[in-house]
Short mmCIF file of C-alpha atoms and ligand atoms in Angstrom, two decimals:
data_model
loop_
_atom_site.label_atom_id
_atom_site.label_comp_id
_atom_site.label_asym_id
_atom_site.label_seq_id
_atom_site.Cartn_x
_atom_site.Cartn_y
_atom_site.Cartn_z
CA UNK A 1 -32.32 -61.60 -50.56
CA UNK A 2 -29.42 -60.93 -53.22
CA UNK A 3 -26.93 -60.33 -50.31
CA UNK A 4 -27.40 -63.68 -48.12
CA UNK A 5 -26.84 -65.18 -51.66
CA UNK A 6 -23.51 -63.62 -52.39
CA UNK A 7 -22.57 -65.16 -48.75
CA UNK A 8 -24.03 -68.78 -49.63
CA UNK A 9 -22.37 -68.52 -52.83
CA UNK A 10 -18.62 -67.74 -51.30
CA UNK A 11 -19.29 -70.45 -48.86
CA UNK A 12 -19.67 -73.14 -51.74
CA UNK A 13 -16.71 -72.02 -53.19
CA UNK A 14 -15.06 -71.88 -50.11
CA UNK A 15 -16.10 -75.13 -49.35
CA UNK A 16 -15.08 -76.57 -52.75
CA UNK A 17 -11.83 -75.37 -53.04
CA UNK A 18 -9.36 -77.84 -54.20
CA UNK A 19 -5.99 -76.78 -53.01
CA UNK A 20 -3.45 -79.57 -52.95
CA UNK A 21 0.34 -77.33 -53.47
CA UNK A 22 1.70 -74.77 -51.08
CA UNK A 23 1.50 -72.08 -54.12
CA UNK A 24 -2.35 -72.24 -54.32
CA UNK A 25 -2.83 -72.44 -50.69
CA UNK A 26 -1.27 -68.80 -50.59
CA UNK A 27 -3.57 -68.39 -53.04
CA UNK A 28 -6.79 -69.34 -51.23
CA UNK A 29 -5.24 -67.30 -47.99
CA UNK A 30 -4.87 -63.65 -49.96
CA UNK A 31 -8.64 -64.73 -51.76
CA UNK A 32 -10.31 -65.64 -48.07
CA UNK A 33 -8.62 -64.29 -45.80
CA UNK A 34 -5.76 -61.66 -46.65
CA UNK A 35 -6.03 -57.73 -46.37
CA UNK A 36 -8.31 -57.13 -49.40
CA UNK A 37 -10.19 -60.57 -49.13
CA UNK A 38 -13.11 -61.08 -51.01
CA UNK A 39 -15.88 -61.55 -47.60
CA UNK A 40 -14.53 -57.96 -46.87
CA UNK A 41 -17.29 -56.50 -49.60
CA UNK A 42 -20.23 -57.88 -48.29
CA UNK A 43 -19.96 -56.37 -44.67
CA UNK A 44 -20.62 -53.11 -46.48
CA UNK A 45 -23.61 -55.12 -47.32
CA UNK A 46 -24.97 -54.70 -43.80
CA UNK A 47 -26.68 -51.15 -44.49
CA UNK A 48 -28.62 -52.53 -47.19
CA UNK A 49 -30.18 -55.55 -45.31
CA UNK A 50 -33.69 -54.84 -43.61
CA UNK A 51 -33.25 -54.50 -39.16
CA UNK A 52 -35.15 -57.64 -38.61
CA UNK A 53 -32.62 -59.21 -40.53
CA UNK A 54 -29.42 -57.58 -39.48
CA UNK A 55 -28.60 -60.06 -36.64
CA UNK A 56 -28.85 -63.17 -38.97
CA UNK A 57 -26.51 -61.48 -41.42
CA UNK A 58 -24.16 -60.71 -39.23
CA UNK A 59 -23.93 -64.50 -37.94
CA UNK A 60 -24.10 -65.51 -41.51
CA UNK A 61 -20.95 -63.56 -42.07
CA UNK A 62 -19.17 -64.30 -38.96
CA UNK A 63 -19.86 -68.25 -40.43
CA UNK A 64 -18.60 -66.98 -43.87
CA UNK A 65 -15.49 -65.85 -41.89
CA UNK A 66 -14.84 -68.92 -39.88
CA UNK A 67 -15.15 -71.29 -42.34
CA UNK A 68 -12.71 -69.95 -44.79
CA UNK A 69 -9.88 -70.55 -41.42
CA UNK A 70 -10.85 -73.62 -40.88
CA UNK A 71 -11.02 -75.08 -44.60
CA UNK A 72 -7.10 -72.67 -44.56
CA UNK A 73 -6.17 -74.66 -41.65
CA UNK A 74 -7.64 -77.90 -42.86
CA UNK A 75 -5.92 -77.49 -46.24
CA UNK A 76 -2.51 -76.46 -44.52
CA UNK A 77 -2.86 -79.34 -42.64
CA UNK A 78 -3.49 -81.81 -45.33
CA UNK A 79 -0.70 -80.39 -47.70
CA UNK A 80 2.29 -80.62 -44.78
CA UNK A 81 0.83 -84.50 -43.98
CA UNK A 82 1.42 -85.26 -48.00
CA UNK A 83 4.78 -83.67 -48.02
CA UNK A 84 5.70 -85.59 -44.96
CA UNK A 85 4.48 -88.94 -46.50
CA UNK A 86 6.30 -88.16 -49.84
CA UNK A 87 9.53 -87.73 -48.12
CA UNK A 88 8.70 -91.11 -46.31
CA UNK A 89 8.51 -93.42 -49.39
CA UNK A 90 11.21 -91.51 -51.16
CA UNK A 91 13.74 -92.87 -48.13
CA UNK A 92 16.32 -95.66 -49.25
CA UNK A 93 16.90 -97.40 -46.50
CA UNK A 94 19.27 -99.63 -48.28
CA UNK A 95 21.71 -96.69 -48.23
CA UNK A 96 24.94 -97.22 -45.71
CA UNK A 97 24.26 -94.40 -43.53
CA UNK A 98 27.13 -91.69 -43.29
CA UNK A 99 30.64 -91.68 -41.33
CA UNK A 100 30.71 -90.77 -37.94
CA UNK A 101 33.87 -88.77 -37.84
CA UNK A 102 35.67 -89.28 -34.73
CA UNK A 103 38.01 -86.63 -33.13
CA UNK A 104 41.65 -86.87 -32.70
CA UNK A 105 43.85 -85.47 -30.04
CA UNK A 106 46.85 -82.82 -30.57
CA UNK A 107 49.84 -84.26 -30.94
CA UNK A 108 51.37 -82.06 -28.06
CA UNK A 109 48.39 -83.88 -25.77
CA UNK A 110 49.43 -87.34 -27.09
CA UNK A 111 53.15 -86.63 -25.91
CA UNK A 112 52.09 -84.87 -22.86
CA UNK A 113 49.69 -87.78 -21.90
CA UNK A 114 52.82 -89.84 -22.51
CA UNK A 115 55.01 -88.30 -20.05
CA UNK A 116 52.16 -88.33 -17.56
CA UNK A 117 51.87 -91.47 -17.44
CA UNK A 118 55.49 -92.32 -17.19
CA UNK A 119 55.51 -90.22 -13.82
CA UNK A 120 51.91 -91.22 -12.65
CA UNK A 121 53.48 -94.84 -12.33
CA UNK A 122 56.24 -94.10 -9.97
CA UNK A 123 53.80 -91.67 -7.92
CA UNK A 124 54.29 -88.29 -8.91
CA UNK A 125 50.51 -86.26 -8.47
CA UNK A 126 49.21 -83.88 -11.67
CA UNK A 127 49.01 -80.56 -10.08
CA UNK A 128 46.97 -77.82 -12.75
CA UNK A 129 47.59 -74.50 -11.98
CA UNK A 130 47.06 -70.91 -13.77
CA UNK A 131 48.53 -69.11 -16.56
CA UNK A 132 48.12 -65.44 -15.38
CA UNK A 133 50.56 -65.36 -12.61
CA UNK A 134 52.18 -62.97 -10.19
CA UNK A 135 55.39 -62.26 -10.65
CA UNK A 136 56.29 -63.54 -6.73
CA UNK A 137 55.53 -66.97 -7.89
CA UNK A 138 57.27 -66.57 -11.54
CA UNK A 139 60.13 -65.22 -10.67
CA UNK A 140 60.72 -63.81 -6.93
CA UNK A 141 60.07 -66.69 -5.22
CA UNK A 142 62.37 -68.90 -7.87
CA UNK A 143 64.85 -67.11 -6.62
CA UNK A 144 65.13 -64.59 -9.87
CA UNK A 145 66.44 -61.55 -9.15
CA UNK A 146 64.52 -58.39 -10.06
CA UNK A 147 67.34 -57.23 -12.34
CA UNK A 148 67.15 -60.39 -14.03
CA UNK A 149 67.25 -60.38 -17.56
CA UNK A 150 64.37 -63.05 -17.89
CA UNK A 151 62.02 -60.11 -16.36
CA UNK A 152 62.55 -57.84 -19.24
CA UNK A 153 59.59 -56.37 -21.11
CA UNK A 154 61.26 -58.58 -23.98
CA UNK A 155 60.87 -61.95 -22.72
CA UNK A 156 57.85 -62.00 -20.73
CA UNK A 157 54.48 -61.01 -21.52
CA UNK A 158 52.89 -58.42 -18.85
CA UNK A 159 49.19 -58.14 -18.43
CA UNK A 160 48.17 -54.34 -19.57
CA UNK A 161 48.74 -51.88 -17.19
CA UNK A 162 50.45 -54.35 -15.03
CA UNK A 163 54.05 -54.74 -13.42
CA UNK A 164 53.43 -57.91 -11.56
CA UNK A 165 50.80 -60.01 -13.49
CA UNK A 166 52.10 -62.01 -16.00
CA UNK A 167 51.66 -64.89 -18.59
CA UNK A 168 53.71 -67.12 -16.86
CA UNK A 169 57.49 -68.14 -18.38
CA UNK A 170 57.89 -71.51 -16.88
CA UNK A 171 55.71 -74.16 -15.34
CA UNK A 172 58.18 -73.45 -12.12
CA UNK A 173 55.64 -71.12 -10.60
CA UNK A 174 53.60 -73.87 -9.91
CA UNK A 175 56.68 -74.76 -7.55
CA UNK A 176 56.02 -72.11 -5.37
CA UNK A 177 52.08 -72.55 -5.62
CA UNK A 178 52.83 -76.22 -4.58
CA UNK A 179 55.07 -75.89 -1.67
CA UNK A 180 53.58 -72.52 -0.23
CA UNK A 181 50.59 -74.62 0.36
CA UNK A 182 51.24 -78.63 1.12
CA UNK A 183 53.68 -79.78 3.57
CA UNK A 184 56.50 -82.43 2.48
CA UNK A 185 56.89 -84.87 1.52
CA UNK A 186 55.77 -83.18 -2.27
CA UNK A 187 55.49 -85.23 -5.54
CA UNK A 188 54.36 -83.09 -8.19
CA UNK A 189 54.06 -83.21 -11.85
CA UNK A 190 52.69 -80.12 -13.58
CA UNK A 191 51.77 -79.87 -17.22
CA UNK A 192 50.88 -76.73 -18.88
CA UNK A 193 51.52 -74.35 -21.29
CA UNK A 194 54.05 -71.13 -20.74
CA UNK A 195 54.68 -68.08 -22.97
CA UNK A 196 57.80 -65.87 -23.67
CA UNK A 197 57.90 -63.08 -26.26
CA UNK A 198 60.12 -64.85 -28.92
CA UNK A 199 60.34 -64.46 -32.60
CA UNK A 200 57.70 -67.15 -34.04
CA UNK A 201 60.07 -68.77 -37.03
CA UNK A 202 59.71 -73.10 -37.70
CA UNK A 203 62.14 -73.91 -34.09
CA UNK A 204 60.23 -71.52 -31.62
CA UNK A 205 57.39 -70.05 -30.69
CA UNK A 206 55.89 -67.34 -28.50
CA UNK A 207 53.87 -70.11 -26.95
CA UNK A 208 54.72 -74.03 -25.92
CA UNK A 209 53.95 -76.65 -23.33
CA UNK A 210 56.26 -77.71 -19.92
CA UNK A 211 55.98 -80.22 -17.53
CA UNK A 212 57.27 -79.69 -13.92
CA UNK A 213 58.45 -82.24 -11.68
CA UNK A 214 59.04 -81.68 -7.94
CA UNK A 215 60.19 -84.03 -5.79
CA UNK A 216 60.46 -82.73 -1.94
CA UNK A 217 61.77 -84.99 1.20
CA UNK A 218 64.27 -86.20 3.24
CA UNK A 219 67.29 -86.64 2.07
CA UNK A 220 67.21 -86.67 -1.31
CA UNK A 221 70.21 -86.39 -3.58
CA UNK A 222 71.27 -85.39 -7.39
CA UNK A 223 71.48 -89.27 -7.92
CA UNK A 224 67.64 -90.08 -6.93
CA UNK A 225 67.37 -87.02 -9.47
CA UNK A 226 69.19 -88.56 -12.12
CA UNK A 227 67.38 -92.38 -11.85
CA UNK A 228 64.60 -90.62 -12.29
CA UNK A 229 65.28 -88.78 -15.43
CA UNK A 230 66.96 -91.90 -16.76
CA UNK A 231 64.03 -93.75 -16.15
CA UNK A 232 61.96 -91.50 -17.67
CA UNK A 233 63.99 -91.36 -20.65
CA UNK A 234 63.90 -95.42 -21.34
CA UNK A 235 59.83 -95.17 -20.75
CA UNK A 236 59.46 -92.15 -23.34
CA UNK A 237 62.73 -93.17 -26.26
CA UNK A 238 62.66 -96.97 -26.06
CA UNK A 239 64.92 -99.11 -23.54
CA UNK A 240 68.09 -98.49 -25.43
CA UNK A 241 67.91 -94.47 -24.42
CA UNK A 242 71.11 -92.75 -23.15
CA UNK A 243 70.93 -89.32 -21.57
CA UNK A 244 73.82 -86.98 -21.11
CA UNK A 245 73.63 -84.37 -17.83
CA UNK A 246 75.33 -80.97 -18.98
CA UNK A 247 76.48 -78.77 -15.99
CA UNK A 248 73.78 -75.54 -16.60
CA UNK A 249 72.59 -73.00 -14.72
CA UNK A 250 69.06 -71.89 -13.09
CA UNK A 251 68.79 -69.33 -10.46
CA UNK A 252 66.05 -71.94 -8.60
CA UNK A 253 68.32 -75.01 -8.47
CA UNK A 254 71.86 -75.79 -7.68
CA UNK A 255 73.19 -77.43 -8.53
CA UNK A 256 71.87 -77.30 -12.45
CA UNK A 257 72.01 -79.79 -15.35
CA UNK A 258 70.23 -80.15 -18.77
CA UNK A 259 69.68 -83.54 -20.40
CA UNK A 260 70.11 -84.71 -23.40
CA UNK A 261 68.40 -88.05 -25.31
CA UNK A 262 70.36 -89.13 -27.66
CA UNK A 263 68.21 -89.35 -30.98
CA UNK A 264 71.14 -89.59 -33.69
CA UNK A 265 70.77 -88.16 -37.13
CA UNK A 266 69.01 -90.84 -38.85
CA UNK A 267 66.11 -88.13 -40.31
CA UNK A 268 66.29 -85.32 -41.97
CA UNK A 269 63.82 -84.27 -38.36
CA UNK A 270 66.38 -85.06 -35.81
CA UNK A 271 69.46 -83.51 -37.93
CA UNK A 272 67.47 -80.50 -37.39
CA UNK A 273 66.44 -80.68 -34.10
CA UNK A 274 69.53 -81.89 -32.60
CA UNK A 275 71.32 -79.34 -34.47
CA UNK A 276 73.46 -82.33 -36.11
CA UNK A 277 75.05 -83.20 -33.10
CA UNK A 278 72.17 -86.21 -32.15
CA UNK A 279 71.70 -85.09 -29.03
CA UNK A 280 68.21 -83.44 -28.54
CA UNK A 281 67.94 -81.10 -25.46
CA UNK A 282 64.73 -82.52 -23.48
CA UNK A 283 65.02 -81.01 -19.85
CA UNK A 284 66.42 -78.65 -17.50
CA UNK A 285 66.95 -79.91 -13.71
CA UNK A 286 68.80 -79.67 -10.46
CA UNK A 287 68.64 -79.56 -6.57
CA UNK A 288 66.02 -77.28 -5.59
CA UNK A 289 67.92 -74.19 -4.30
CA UNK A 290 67.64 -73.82 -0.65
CA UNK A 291 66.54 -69.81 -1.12
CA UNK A 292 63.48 -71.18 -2.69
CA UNK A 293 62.55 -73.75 0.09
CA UNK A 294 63.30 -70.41 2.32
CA UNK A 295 61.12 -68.49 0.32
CA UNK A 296 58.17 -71.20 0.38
CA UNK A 297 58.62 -71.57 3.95
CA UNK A 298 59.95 -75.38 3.74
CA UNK A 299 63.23 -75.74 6.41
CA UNK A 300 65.93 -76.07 3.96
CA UNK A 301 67.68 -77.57 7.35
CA UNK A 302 65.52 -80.69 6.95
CA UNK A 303 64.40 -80.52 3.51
CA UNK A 304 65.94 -81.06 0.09
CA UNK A 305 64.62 -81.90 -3.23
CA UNK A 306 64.99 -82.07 -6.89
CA UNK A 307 62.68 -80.45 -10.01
CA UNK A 308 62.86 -80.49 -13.85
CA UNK A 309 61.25 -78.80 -16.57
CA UNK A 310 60.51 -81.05 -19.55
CA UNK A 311 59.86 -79.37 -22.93
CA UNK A 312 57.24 -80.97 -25.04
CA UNK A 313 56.85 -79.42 -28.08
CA UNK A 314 60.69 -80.80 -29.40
CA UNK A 315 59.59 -84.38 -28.60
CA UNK A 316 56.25 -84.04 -30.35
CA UNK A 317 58.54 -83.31 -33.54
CA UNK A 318 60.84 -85.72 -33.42
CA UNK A 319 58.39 -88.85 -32.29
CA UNK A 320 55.76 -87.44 -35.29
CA UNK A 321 58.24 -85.95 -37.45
CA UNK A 322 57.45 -82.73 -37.68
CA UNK A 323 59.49 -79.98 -39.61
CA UNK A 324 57.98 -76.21 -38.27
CA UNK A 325 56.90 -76.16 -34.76
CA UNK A 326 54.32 -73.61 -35.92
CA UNK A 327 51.77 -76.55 -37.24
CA UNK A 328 51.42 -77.19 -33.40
CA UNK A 329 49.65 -73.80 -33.17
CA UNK A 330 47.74 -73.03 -36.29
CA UNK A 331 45.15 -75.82 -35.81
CA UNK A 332 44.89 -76.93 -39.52
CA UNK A 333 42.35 -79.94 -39.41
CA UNK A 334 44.47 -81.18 -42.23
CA UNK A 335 47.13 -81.26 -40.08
CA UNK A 336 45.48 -82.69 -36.85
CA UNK A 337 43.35 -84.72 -38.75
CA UNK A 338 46.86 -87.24 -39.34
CA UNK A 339 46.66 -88.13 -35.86
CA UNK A 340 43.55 -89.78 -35.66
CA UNK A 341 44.83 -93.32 -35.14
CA UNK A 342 47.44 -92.43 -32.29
CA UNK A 343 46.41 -92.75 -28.64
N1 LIG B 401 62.05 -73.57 -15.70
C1 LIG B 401 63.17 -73.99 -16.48
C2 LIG B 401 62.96 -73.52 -17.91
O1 LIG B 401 61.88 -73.14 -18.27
C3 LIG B 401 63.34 -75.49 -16.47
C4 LIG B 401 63.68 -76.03 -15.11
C5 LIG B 401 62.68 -76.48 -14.27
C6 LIG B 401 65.01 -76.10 -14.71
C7 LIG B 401 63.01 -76.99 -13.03
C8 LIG B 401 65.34 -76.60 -13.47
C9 LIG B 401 64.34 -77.06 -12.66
O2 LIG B 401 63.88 -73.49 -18.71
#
């Protein structure tokens, strides 16, 4: 019978098929087994074949059909296992194996780390707080007038369609977070970062880093304040470190100071920084005004205390030397990439 032939035939060359690359293999699957395969044909073949033999032709095919799958599979199989064993024996194992790249941290992190730890060891507890704030906690409860210029549309950045939420100016919001919710005696140091809407050139920028100190109690004076800073100061610029306290002004303490380290004008860094003078402007500070113990709800009859705001971005430049504060913001791994060795 010339069609059971025709499928006996296409088995044997099914069967036989010597397909070792993935080109030939596509091949065999458009031959056997793709839209206009070549088994198709012989199902047309049915209404030739006599009844009593229809059944058996049908299996035959349905054979036909399932063998050309399995030898696809088979072959597929094989192929992949040989590729696999290739890649194997073409390993060198004698090759050193590739870098492992470590991270480094930001420079602002390394000098903010720093300064924690200078506080940490005389007991002074990392408060984190947000960066969208209220303007009670900015401003109101510092003790900032609403007329004050620092509120202007100019300075501060207001949320959209917002008069009282705010990216916050200061870390001295977290001031008022702190003592409107934990009783004295309060030793606080809060790092974060704090924006104003400045004119980005190489000495400031629109965004920069702060860390609080608050120190609430009993009795404490502008002295404990200024052994403090001094301390702090020795830890951070090296044992020899002088600080000068210039009389300032801050509507949230009073009496107000900012300190100076003295840096001289060895590098071409620090003559910039310090504006020639040597002196590079590292902190504001002062007695915690009573209005804002008022405000928190902390007895300014029993209570007094001291706070600073430390900048960090200036002593980032001057310890690493850098000329535009703007490489602290643009996160060139070219840049960051220098401090890879520094803890
Ligand atoms: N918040 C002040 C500033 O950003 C710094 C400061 C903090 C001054 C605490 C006094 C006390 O300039």
């Amino acid at each position: 019978m010339e069609a059971f032939k025709k499928i006996e035939a296409l088995l044997s060359e099914i069967e036989n098929s010597d397909v070792t690359t993935l080109d030939k293999l596509e091949a065999f699957r458009i031959q056997y087994l793709g839209t206009k395969n070549s088994i198709k044909p012989l199902f047309a073949e049915m209404r030739n074949v006599p009844n009593e033999q229809k059944k058996d032709f049908g299996q035959a095919l349905n054979n036909l059909k399932n063998a050309a799958e399995q030898k696809f599979n088979s072959l597929k199989e094989s192929i992949e296992q040989n590729a696999a064993d290739n890649e194997k024996s073409s390993l060198d194992l004698s090759l050193p194996s590739e870098t492992n790249l470590l991270g480094s941290r930001h420079p602002v992190s390394l000098v903010m780390n720093h300064m924690i730890n200078i506080f940490e060891k005389i007991g002074f507890v990392v408060e984190e707080e947000r960066e969208i704030e209220d303007d009670w906690h900015n401003f109101t409860a510092m003790n900032t007038p609403d007329d004050h210029p620092a509120r202007d549309m100019q300075d501060t950045f207001y949320l959209k369609n917002s008069v009282t939420n705010l990216l916050r100016t200061h870390t001295s919001s977290v001031q008022a977070r702190v003592m409107t919710k934990q009783e004295p005696p309060i030793r606080i140091i809060a790092p974060g970062r704090v924006y104003r809407n400045e004119t980005i050139s190489a000495r400031s920028h629109c965004q920069f880093h702060q860390i609080e100190g608050l120190y609430i109690d009993k009795n404490v004076s502008f002295a404990d304040m200024k052994q403090t800073l001094l301390y702090f100061a020795k830890e951070m610029y090296g044992p020899k470190t002088d600080i000068r306290l210039r009389p300032s002004y801050f509507p949230f303490t009073e009496p107000s100071a900012e300190v100076d380290v003295w840096m001289g004008t060895d590098t071409d860094t620090t003559k910039r920084l310090t504006k020639g003078t040597g002196w590079l402007e590292v902190l504001g500070c002062g007695m915690v005004d009573p209005k804002v113990l008022e405000n928190c709800k902390i007895d300014p009859e029993v209570y007094s205390g001291y706070a600073f705001g430390i900048g960090i971005e200036r002593s980032a430049m001057q310890k690493y030397d850098i000329s535009d504060i703007r490489l602290l913001f643009e996160n060139d791994t070219r840049f960051l990439k220098q401090f890879s060795s520094a803890l």
